[in-house]
Coordinates of C-alpha atoms in Angstrom, one line a residue:
X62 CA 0.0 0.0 0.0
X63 CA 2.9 2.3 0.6
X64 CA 4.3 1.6 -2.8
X65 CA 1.1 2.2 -4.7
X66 CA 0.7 5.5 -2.9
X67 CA 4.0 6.7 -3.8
X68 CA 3.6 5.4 -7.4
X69 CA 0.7 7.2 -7.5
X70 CA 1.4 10.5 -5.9
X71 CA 4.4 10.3 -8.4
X72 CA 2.0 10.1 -11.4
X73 CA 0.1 13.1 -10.3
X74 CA -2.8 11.8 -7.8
X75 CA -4.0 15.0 -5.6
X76 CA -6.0 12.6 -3.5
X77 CA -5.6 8.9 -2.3
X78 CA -7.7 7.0 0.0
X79 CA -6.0 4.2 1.8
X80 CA -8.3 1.4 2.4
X81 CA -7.3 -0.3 5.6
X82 CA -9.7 -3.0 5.2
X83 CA -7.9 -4.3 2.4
X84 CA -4.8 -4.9 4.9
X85 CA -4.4 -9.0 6.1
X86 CA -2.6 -8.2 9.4
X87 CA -3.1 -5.7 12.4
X88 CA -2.4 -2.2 10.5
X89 CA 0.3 0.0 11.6
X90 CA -0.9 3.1 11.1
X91 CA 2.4 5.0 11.9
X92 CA 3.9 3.4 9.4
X93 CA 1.7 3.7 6.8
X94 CA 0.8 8.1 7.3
X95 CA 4.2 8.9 8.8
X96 CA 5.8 9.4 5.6
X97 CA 3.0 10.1 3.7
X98 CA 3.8 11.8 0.0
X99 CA 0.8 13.1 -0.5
X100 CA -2.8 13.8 1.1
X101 CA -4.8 10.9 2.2
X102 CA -8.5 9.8 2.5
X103 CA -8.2 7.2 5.7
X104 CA -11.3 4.3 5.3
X105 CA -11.6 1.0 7.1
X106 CA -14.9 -0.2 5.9
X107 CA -17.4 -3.0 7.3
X108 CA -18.1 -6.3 5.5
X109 CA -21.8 -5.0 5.2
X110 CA -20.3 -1.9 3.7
X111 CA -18.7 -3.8 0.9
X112 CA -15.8 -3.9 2.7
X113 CA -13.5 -6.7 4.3
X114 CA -12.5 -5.5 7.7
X115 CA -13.0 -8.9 9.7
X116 CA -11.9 -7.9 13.1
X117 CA -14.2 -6.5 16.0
X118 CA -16.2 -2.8 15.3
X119 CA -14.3 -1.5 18.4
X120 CA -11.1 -2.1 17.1
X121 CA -12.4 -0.6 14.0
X122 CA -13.8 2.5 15.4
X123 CA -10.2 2.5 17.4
X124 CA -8.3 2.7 13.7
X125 CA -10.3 5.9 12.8
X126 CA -9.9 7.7 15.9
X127 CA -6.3 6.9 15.7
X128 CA -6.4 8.5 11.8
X129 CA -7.9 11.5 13.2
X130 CA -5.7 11.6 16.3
X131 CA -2.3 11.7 13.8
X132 CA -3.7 14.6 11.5
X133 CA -4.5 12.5 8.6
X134 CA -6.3 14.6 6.1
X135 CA -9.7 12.7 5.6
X136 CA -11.6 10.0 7.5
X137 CA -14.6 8.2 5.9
X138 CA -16.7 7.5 8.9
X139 CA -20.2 5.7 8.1
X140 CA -23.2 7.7 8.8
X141 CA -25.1 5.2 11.7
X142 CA -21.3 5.5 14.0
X143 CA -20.8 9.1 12.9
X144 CA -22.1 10.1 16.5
X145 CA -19.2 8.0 18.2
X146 CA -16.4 9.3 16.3
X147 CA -15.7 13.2 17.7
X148 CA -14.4 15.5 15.6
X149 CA -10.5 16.7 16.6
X150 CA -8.1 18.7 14.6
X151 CA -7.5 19.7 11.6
X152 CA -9.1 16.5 9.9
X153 CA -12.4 16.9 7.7
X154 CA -14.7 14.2 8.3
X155 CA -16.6 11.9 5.3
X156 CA -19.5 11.2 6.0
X157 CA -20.7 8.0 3.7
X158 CA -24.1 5.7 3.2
X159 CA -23.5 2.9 0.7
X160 CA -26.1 0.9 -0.5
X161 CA -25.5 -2.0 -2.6
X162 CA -29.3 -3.3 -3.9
X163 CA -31.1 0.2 -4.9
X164 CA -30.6 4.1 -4.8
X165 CA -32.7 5.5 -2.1
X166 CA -35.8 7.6 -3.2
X167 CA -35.6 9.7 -0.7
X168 CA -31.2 10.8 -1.5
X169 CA -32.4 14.6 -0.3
X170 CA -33.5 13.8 2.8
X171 CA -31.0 11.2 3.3
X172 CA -28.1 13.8 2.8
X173 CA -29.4 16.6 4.7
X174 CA -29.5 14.0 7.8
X175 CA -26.0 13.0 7.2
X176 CA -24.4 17.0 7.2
X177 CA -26.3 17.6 10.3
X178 CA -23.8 14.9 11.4
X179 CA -20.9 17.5 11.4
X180 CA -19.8 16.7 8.2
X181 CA -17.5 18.9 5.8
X182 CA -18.5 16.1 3.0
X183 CA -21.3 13.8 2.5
X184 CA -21.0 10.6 0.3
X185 CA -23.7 8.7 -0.9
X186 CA -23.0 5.4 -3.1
X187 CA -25.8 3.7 -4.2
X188 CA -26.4 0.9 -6.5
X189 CA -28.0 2.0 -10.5
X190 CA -31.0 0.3 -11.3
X191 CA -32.4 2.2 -14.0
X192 CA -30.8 5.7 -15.6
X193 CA -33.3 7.9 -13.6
X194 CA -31.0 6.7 -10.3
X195 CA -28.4 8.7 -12.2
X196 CA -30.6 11.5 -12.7
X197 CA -31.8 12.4 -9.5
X198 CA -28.5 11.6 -7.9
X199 CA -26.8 13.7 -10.1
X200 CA -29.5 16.6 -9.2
X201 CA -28.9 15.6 -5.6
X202 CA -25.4 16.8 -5.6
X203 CA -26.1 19.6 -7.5
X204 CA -29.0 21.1 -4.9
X205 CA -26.8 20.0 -1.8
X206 CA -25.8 23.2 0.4
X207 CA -22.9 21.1 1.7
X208 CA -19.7 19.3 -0.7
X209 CA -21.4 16.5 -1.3
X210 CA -19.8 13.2 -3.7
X211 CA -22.6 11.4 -5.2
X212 CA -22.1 7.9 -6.6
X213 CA -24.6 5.6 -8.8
X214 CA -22.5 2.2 -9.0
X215 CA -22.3 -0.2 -11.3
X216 CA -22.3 0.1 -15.3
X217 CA -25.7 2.2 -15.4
X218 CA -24.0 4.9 -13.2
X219 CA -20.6 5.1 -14.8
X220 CA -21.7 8.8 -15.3
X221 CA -22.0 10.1 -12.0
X222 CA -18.5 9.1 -11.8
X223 CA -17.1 11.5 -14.3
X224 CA -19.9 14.3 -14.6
X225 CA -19.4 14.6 -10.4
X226 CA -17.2 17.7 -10.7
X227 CA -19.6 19.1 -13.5
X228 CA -22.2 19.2 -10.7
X229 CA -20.3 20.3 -7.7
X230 CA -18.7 17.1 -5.9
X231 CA -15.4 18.1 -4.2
X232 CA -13.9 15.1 -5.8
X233 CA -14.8 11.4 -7.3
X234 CA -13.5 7.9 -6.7
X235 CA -11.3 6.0 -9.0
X236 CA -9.5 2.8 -9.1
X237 CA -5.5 3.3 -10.2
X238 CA -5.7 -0.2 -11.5
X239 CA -8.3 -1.9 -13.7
X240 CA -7.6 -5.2 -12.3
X241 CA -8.2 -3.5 -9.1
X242 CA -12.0 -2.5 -8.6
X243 CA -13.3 -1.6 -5.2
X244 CA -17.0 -0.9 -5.9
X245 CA -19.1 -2.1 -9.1
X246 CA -18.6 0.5 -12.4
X247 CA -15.5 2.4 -10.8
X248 CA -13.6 3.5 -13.7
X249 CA -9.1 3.5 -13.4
X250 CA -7.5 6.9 -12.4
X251 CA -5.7 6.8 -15.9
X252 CA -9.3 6.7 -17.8
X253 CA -10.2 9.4 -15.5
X254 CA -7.3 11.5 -16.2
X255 CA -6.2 11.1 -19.7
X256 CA -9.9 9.6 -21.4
X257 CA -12.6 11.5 -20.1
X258 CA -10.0 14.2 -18.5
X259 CA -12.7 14.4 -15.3
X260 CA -10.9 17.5 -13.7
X261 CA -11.5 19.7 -17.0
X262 CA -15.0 19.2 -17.6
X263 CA -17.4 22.4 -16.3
X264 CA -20.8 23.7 -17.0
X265 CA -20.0 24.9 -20.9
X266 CA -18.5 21.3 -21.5
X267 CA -20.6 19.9 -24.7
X268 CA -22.0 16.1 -24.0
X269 CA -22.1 13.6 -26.0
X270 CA -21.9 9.5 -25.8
X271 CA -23.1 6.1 -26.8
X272 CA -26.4 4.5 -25.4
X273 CA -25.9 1.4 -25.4
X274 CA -26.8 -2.4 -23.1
X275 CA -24.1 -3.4 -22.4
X276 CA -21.6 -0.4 -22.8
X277 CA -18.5 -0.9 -21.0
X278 CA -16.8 -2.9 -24.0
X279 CA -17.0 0.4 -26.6
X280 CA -14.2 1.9 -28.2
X281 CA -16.4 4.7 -29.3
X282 CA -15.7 7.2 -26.0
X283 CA -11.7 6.6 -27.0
X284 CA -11.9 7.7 -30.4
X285 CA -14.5 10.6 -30.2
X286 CA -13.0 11.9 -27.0
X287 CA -9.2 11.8 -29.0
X288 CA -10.6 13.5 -31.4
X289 CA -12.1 16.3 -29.5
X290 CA -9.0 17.0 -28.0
X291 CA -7.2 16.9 -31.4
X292 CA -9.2 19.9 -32.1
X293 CA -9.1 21.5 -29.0
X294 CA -13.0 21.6 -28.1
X295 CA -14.8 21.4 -25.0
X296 CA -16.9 18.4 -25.2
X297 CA -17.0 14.9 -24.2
X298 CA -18.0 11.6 -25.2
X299 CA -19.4 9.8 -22.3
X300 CA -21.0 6.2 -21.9
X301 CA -24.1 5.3 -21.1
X302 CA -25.5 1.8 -20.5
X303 CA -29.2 1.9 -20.8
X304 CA -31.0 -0.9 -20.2
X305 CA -34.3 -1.4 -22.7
X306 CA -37.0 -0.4 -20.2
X307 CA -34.9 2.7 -19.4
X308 CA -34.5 4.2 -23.2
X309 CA -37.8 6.6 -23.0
X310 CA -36.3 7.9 -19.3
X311 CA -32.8 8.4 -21.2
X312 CA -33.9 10.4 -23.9
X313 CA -36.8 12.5 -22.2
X314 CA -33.6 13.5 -19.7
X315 CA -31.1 13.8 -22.0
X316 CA -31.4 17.3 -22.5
X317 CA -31.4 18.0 -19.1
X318 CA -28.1 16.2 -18.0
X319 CA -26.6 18.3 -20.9
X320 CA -26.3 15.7 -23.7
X321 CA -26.3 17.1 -27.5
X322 CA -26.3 14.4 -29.3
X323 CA -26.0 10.6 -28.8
X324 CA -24.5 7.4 -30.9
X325 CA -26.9 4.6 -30.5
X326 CA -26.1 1.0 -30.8
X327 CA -27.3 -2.6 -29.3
X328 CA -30.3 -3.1 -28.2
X329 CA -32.1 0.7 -29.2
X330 CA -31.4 1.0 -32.5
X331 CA -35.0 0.1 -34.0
X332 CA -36.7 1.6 -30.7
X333 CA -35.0 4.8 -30.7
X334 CA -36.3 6.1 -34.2
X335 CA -39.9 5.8 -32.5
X336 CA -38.8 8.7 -30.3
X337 CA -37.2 10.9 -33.6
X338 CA -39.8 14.0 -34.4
X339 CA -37.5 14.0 -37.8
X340 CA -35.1 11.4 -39.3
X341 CA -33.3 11.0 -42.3
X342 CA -35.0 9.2 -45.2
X343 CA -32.7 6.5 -44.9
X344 CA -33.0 6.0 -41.1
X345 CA -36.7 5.7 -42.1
X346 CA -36.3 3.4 -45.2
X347 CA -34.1 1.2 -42.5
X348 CA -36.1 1.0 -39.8
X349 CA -33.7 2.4 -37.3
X350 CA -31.1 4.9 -36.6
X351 CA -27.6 5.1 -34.8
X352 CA -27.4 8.4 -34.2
X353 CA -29.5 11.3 -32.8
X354 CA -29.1 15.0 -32.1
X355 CA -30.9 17.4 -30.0
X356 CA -31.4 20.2 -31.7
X357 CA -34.0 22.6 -29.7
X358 CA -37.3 20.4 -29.1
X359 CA -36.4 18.3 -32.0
X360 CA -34.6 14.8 -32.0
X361 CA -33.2 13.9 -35.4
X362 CA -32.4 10.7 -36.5
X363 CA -29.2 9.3 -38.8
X364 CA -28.0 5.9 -40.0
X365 CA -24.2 6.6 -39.9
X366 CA -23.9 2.9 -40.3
X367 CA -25.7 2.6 -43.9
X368 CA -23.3 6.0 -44.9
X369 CA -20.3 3.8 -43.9
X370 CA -21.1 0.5 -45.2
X371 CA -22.0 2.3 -48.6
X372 CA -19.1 4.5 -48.9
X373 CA -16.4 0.9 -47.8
X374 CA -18.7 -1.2 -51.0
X375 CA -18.5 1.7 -53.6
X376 CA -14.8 2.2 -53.3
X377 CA -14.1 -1.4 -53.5
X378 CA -16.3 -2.7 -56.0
X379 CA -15.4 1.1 -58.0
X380 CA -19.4 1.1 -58.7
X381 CA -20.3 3.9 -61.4
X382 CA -21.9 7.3 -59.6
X383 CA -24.2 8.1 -63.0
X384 CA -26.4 5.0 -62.6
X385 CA -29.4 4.3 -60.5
X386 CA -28.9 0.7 -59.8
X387 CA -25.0 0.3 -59.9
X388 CA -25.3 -3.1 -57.8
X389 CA -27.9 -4.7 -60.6
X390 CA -27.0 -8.4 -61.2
X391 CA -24.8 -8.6 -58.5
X392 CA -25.1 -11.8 -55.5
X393 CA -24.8 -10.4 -51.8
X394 CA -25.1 -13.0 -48.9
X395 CA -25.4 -10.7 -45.1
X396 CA -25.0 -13.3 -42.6
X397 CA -27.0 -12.2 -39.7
X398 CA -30.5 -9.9 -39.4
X399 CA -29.8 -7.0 -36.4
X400 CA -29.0 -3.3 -36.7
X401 CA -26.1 -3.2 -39.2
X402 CA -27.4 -6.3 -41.1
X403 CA -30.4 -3.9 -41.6
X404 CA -28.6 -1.1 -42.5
X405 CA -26.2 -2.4 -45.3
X406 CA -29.4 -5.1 -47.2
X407 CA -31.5 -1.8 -47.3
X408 CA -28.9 -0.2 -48.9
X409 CA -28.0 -2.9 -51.3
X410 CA -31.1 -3.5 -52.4
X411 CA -31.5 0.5 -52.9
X412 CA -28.7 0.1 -55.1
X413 CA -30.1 -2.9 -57.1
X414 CA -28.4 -5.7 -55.5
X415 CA -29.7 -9.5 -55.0
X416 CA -29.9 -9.8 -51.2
X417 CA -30.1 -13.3 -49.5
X418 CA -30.0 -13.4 -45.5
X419 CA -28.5 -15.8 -43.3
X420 CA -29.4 -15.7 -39.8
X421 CA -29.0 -18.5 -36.5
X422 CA -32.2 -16.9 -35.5
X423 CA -34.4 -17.5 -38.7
X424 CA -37.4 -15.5 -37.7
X425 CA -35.3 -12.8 -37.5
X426 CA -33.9 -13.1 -41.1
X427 CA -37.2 -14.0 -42.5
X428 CA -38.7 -10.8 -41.1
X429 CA -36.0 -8.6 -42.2
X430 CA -36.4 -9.9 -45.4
X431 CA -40.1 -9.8 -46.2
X432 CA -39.1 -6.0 -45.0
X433 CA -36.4 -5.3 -47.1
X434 CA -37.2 -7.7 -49.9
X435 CA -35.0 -10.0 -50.2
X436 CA -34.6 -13.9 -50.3
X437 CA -33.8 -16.1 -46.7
X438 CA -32.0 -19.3 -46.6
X439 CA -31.6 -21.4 -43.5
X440 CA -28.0 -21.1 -41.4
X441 CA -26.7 -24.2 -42.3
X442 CA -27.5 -23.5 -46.4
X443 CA -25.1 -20.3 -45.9
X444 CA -22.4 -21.9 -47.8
X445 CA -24.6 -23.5 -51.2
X446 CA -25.3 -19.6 -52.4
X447 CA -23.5 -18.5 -55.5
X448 CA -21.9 -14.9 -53.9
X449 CA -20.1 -11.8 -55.4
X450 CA -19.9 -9.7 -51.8
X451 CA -20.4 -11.6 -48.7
X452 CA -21.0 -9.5 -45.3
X453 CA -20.9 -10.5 -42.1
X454 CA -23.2 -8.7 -39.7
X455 CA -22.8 -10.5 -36.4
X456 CA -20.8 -10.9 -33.6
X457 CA -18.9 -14.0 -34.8
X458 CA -15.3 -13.7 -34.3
X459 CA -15.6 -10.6 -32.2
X460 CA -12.8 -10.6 -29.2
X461 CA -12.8 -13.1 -27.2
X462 CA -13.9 -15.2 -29.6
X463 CA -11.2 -14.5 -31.9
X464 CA -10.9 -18.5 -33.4
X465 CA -14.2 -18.3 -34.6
X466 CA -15.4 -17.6 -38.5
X467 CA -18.9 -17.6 -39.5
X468 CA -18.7 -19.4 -42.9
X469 CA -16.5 -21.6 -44.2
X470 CA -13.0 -20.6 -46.2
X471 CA -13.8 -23.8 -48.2
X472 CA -16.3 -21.6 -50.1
X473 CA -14.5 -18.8 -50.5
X474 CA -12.9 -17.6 -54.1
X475 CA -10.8 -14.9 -55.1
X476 CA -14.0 -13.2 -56.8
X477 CA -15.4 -12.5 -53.6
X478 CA -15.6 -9.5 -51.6
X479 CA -15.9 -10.2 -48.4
X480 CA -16.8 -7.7 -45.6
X481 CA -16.9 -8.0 -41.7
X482 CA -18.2 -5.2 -40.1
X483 CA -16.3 -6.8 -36.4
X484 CA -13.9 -3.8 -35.8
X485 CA -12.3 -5.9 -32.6
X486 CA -10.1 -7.4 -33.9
X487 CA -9.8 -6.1 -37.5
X488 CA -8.1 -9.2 -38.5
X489 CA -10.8 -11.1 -37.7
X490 CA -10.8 -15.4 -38.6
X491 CA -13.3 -14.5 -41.1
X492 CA -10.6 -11.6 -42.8
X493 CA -7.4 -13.8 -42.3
X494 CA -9.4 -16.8 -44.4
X495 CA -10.8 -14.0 -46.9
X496 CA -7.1 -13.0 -47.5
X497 CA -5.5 -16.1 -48.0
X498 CA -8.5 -16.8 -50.9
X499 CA -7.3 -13.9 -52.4
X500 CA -10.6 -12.4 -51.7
X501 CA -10.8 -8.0 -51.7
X502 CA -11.5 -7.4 -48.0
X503 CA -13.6 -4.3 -46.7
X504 CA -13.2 -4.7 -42.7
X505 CA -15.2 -3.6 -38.9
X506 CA -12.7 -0.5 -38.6
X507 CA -12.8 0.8 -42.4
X508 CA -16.7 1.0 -41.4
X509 CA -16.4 1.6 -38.0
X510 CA -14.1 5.0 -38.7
X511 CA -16.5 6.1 -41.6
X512 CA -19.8 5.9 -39.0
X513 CA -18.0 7.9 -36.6
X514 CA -16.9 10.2 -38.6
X515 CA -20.0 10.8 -40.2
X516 CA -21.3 10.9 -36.2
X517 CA -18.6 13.6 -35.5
X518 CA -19.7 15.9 -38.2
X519 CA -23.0 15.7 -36.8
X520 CA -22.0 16.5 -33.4
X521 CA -19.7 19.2 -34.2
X522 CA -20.1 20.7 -37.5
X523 CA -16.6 20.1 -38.2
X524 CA -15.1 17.1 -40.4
X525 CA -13.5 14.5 -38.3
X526 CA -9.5 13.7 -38.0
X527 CA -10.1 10.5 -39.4
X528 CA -6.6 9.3 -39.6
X529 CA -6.2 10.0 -36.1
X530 CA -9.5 8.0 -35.4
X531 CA -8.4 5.3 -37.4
X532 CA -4.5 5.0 -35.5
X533 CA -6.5 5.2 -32.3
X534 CA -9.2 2.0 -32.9
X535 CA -6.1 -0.1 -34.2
X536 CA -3.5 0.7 -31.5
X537 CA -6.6 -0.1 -28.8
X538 CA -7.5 -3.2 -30.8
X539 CA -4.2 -4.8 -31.5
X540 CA -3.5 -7.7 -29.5
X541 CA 0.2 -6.5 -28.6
X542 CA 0.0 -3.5 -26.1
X543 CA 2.7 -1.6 -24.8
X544 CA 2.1 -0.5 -21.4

């Protein structure tokens, strides 16, 4: 614990908080503040808490005092032994509620009750069940007449986290490891710092971010927030996991919590063009969009995907701009019947293509293509189709499941085209195979860079560093990292 401290303090941490808890044997406190580098937030939490302390409460309570008795900077002190801890000195006094199942409706009344327990911060951590948690906790903090650090945890209130300066917390909590999480959704002190740069984001900060179920996994915050920085503007690209239920509460409080515009992906994708008062006539042809922005009362829907997918197809197949149909004639197999799959068969078949869909879920692909209007073959037919450009729309092969292809190289020929729109990795099984056929590739981060620059020009007016965007999603992708 010393050692990380010092590391840390050398890297630039203002703040650490010892957790005691976390020590095995009896802790020597001298030891561990004598020397201190830097300031220090002192916590020994219960086992109810979320903590591991496993000896007796008086020897617990007999820790803290001790912290406060040697002029430690901070003590956490939970609320219900508040009353048995006096203040002395110069040290401010946490005051902390945690709550591990739900977020308390009543968070106002619950943080009033805890200043009046002479403290110079209240903390309240509370598990996210659905986004409104966020909301109201967020407003919470803002509202609070005393420094106040509120926490949603877990995925849903990753948020809270990094938009608790934005609102008025004194500071937020962050793991410096990633291997090393203390409470469900922390984020590391290096995402903090150098990804969502938490200690530079204030009221005129411009939001943006990816609603998504799950969330954690996307590289989309990485490559919009590079970019921003890259041009020098004042917004960020958060991430919010929102699960299904939750989508109308997102968007009818987006505006509120700041947000200008949003990338949409997995599951909301159909369900979120229901809530567009405009949207693009492709978005409309599709069936869903990926992208909306708030402009006034208005919500406008894009498909950034379609855009992309088009734009990778044209410039590989070289298809003639002066023609209506370009694609006529020409055999496409999408394997799979979700969002993208969507996207690109409606574009395809715009452009005069002969669609067939694949799909392990065959309702699915039978639905889409009555929609569309296009021919459906069973999974296991895939391979006895006679294809020009074959496209993979689903998750096969995406990390971890890097081994896996969905359709056989024993089919493949060097007429093909084959595109996978899995951006992690690029060199997907399915790609690799392609190659070695002597197949033209289109691949997930050609498309993925496209959407999100198209996204970027719709959130900021100004044409994406692209290059930059692309070097970013293949450094973060490739299996060989240097730390």
């Amino acid at each position: 614990m010393i050692a990380e401290h010092q590391f840390l303090v050398e890297q630039g941490a203002e703040l650490v908080e010892l957790r005691l808890d976390f020590i095995g044997r009896a802790v020597n406190l001298k030891r561990l503040i004598d020397e201190r580098p830097g300031p220090v937030v002192i916590t020994c939490r219960r086992r109810e808490d979320g903590g591991r302390w496993m000896r007796s409460e008086q020897e617990r309570l007999m820790v803290l005092r001790s912290a406060i008795a040697a002029g430690v900077e901070y003590v956490d002190i939970e609320a219900d032994i508040a009353s048995q801890i006096p203040r002395y000195g110069d040290t401010k006094r946490i005051i902390s509620y945690h709550d591990f199942a739900e977020t308390p409706d009543d968070l106002e009344s619950l943080a009033a009750a805890m200043a009046d327990e002479d403290a110079d911060i209240v903390k309240i951590a509370s598990m996210a069940n659905s986004f409104s948690d966020n909301i109201r906790m967020l407003n919470m903090v803002k509202n609070a007449k005393r420094p106040t650090i509120g926490i949603c945890m877990g995925e849903i209130g990753m948020v809270t986290r990094i938009l608790g300066e934005r609102v008025g917390s004194p500071f937020t909590y962050a793991t410096y490891s990633a291997e090393k999480k203390l409470a469900p959704g922390q984020l590391n002190w290096k995402e903090m710092n150098t990804l969502y740069r938490y200690k530079e984001i204030n009221e005129a900060t411009e939001l943006f971010g990816v609603v998504a179920d799950p969330v954690a996994h996307s590289y989309s915050p990485l490559i919009h927030n590079t970019a921003f920085y890259d041009q020098g503007l004042n917004a960020r690209y958060l991430p919010f996991r929102v699960p299904a239920d939750d989508l109308h509460i997102f968007l009818q409080n987006a505006r509120k919590l700041g947000v200008s515009g949003i990338s949409v992906t997995i599951p909301h994708k159909e369900r979120t063009l229901e809530y567009c008062t405009q949207a693009e006539s492709s978005a409309n042809g599709i069936g869903a969009v990926n992208t909306v922005i708030f402009q006034g009362q208005d919500n406008l829907g894009y498909n950034t995907d379609y855009r992309a997918a088009m734009d990778c197809i044209e410039q590989v197949l070289t298809l003639r701009k002066d023609v209506d149909k370009p694609m006529q004639g020409m055999s496409v197999m999408i394997l799979g019947a979700g969002g993208v799959s969507r996207a690109i068969a409606w574009g395809l078949r715009q452009r005069g293509a002969e669609i067939t869909i694949a799909s392990r879920t065959f309702e699915r692909a039978n639905l889409l293509a009555t929609e569309i209007g296009c021919r459906v073959v069973e999974w296991d037919d895939r391979h006895s189709q006679k294809v020009n450009l074959l496209v993979n729309g689903t998750p096969i092969g995406m990390h971890p499941d890097v081994d896996s292809s969905p359709y056989n190289a024993s089919a493949m020929n060097q007429f093909m085209v084959v595109f996978d729109t899995v951006y992690n990795p690029e060199s997907t099984m399915l790609i690799k195979q392609a190659k070695k056929h002597g197949c033209r590739i289109i691949t997930g981060v050609d498309m993925f860079v496209r959407q999100a620059a198209y996204q970027y020009k719709l959130f900021t007016g100004r044409d994406a560093p692209s290059q930059l965007m692309r070097d970013t999603i293949k450094q973060a992708t490739n299996p060989v990292q240097l730390n």
